[in-house]
PDB file of C-alpha atoms and ligand atoms in Angstrom:
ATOM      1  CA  UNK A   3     -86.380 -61.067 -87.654  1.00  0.00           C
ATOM      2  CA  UNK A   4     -88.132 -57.642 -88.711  1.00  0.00           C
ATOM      3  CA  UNK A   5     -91.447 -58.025 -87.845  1.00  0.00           C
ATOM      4  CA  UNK A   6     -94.168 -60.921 -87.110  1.00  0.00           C
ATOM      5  CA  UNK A   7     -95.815 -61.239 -90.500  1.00  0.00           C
ATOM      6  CA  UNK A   8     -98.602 -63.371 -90.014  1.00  0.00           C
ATOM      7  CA  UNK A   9    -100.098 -66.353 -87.961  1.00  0.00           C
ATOM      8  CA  UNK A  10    -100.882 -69.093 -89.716  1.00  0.00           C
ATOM      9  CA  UNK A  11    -103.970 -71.823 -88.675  1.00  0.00           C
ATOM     10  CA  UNK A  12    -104.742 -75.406 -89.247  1.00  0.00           C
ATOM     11  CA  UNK A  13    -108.099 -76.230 -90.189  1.00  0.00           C
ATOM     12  CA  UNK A  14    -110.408 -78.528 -91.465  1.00  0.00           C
ATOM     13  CA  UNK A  15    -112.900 -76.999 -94.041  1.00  0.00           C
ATOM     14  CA  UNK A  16    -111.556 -73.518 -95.455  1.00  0.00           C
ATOM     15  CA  UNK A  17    -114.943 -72.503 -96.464  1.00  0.00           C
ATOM     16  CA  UNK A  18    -116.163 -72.868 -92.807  1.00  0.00           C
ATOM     17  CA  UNK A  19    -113.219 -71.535 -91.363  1.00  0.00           C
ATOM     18  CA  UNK A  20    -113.519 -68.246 -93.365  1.00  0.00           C
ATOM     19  CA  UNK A  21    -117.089 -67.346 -92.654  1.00  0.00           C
ATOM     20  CA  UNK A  22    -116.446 -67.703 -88.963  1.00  0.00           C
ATOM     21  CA  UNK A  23    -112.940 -65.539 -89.513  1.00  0.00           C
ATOM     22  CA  UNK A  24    -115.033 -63.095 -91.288  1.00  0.00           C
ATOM     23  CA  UNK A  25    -117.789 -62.560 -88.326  1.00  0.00           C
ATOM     24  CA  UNK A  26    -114.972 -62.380 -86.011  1.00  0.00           C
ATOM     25  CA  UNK A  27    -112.867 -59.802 -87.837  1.00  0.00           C
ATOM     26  CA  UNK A  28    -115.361 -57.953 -89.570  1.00  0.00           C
ATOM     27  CA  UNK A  29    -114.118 -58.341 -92.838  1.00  0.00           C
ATOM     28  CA  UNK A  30    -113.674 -61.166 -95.722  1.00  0.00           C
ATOM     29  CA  UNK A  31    -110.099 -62.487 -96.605  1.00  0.00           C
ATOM     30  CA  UNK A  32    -108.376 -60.929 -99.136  1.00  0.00           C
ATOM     31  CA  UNK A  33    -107.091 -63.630-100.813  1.00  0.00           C
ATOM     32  CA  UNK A  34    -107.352 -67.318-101.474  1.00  0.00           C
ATOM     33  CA  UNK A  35    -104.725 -69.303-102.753  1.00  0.00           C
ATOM     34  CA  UNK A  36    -103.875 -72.735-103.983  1.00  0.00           C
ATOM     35  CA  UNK A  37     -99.959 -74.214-102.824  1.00  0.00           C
ATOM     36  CA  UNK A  38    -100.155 -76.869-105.207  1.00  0.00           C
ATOM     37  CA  UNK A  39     -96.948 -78.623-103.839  1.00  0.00           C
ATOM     38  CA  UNK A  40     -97.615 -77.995-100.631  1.00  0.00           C
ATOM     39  CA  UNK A  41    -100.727 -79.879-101.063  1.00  0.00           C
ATOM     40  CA  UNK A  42    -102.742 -76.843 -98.920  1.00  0.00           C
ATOM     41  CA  UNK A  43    -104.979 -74.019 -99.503  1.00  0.00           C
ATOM     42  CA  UNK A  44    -104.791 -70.604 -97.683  1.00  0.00           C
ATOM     43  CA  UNK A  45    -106.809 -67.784 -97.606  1.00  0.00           C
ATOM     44  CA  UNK A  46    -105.172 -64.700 -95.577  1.00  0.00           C
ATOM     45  CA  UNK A  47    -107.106 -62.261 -93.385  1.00  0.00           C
ATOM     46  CA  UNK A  48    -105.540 -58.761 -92.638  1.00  0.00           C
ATOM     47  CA  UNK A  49    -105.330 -57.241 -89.244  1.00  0.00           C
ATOM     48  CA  UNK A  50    -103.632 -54.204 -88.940  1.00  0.00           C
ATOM     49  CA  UNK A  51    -101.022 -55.282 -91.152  1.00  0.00           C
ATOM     50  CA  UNK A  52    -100.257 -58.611 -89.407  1.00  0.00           C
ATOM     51  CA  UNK A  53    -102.303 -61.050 -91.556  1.00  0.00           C
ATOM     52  CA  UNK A  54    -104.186 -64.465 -90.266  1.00  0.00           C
ATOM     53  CA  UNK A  55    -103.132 -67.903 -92.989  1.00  0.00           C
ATOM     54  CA  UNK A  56    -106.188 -69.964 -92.334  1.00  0.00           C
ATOM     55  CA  UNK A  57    -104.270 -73.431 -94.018  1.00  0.00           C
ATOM     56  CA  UNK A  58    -106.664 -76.462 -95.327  1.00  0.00           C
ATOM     57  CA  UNK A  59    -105.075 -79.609 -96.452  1.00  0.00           C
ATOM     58  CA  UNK A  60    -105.841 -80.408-100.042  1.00  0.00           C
ATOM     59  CA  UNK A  61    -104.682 -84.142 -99.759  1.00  0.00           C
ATOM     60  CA  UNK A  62    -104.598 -86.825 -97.525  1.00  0.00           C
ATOM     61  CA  UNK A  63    -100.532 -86.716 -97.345  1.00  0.00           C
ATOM     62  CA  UNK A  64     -99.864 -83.137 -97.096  1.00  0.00           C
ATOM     63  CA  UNK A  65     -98.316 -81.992 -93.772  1.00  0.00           C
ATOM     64  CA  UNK A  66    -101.142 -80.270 -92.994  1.00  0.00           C
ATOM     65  CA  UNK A  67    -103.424 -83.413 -93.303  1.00  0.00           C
ATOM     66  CA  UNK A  68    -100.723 -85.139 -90.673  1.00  0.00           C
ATOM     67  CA  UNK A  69    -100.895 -81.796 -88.490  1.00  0.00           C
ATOM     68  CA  UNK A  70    -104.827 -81.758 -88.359  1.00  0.00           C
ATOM     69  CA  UNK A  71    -104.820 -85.982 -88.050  1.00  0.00           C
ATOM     70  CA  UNK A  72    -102.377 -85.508 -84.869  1.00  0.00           C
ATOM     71  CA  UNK A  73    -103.095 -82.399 -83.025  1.00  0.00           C
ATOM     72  CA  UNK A  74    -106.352 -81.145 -84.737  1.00  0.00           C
ATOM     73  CA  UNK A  75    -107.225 -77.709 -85.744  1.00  0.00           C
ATOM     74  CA  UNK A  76    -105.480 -74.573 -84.213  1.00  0.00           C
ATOM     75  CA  UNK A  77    -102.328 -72.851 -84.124  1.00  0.00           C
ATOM     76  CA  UNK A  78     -99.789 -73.941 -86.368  1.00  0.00           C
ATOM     77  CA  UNK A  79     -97.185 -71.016 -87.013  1.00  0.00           C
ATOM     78  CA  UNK A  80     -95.551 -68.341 -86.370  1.00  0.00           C
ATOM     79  CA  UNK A  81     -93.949 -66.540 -89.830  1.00  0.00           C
ATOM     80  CA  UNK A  82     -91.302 -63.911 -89.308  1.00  0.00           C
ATOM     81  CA  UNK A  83     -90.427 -61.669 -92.019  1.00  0.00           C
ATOM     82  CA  UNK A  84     -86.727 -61.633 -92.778  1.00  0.00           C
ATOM     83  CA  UNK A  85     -84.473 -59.642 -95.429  1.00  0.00           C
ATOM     84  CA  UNK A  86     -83.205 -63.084 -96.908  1.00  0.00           C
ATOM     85  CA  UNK A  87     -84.300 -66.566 -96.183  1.00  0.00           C
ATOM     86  CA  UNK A  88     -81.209 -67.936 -97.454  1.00  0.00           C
ATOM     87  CA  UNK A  89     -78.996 -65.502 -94.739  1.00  0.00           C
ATOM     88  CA  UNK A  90     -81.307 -66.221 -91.769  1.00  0.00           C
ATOM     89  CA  UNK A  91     -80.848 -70.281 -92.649  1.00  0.00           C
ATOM     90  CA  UNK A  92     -76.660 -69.599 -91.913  1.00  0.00           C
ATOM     91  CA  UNK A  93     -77.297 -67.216 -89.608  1.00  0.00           C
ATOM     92  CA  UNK A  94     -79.640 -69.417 -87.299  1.00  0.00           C
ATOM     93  CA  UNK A  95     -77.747 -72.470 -88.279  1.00  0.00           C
ATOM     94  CA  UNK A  96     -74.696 -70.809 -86.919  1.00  0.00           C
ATOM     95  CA  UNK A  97     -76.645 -70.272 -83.877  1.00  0.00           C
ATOM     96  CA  UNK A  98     -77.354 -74.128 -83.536  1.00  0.00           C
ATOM     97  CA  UNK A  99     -80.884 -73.907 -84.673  1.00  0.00           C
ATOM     98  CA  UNK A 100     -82.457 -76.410 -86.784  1.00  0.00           C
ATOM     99  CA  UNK A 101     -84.491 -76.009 -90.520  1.00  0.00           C
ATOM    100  CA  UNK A 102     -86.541 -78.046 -91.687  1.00  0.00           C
ATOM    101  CA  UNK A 103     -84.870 -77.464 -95.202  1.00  0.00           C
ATOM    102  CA  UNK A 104     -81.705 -76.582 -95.975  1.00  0.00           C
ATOM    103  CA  UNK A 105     -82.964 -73.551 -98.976  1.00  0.00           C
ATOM    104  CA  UNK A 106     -86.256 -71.173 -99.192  1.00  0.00           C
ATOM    105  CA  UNK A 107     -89.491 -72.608-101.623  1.00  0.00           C
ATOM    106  CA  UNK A 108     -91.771 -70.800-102.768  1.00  0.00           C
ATOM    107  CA  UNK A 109     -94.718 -70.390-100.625  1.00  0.00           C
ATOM    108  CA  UNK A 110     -98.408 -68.620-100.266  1.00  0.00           C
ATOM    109  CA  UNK A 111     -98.820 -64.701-100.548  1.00  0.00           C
ATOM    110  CA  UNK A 112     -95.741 -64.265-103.087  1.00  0.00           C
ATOM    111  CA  UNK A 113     -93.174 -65.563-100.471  1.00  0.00           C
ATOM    112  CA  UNK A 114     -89.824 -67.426-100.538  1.00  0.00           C
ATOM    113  CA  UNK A 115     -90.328 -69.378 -97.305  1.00  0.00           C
ATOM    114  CA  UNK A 116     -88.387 -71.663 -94.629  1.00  0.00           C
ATOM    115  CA  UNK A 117     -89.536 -73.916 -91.694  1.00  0.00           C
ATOM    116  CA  UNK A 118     -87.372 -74.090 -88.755  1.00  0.00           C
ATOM    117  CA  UNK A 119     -87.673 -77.494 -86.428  1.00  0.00           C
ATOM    118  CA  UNK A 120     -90.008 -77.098 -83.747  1.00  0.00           C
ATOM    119  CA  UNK A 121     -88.170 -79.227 -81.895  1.00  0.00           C
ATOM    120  CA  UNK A 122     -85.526 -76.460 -80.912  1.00  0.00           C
ATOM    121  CA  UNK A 123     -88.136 -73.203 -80.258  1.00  0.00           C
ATOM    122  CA  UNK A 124     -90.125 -74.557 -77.599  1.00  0.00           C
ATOM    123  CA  UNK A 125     -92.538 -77.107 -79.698  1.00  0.00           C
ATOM    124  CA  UNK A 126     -93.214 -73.671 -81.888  1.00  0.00           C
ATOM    125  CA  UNK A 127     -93.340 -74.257 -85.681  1.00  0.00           C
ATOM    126  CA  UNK A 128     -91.205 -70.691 -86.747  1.00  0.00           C
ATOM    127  CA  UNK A 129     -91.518 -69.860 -90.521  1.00  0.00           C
ATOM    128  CA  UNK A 130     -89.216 -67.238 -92.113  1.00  0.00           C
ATOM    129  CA  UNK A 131     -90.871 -65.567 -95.053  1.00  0.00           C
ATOM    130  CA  UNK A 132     -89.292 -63.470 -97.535  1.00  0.00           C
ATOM    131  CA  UNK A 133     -91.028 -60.853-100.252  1.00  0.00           C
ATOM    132  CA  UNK A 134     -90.343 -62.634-103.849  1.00  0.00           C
ATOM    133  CA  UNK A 135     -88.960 -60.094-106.177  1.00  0.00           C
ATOM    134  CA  UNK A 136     -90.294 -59.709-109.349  1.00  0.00           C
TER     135      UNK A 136
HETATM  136 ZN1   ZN B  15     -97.302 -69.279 -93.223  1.00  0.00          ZN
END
């Protein structure tokens, strides 16, 4: 892992969320952005170069509709930024950790992304995020 690259945050109404992120940081995010198959949309706050996801389900079957239904708004990940997705998925594998898929998709903020199972880092949902090239 080479740095923590951001935190990311259920919850319910985006809109809300981001004018209460804004009087807390000082400052608007920077960019919102529709995950279509993800069935979410983020908006991303910077601070000091580790950034803030705020994550809003955009239908009623999207894991982060199930996430808010179960456990309500709040933390939901921690993203690492990594070289290569697709090395860090053998790598951890090799170490006996768990994905949640076996190959990087696309996520938000121009990344190729992975989900490792909770279930094996302490109830902690890990992402691993790489820069898409090109
Ligand atoms: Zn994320």
């Amino acid at each position: 892992m080479e740095k923590l690259e951001h935190i990311g945050i259920a919850v319910k109404n985006l809109q809300k969320s981001n004018e209460l992120f804004e009087k807390l940081l000082g400052k608007p995010p920077y960019k919102t952005e529709d995950v279509e198959r993800e069935g979410v949309r983020t908006s991303f706050f910077d601070v000091g170069g580790i950034k803030i996801e705020l994550i809003e389900a955009t239908r009623a079957n999207s894991p982060i509709a199930k996430f808010l239904e179960t456990r309500g708004e709040g933390l939901h990940h921690l993203a690492f930024a990594v070289d290569s997705v697709k090395e860090s998925i053998e790598e951890l594998s090799n170490k006996e950790f768990r994905m949640l898929s076996d190959e990087a998709k696309p996520g938000a903020d121009n990344k190729m992304i992975v989900f490792m199972h909770p279930k094996g880092t302490n109830n902690v949902l890990v992402e691993l995020c790489e820069e898409r090239k090109g």
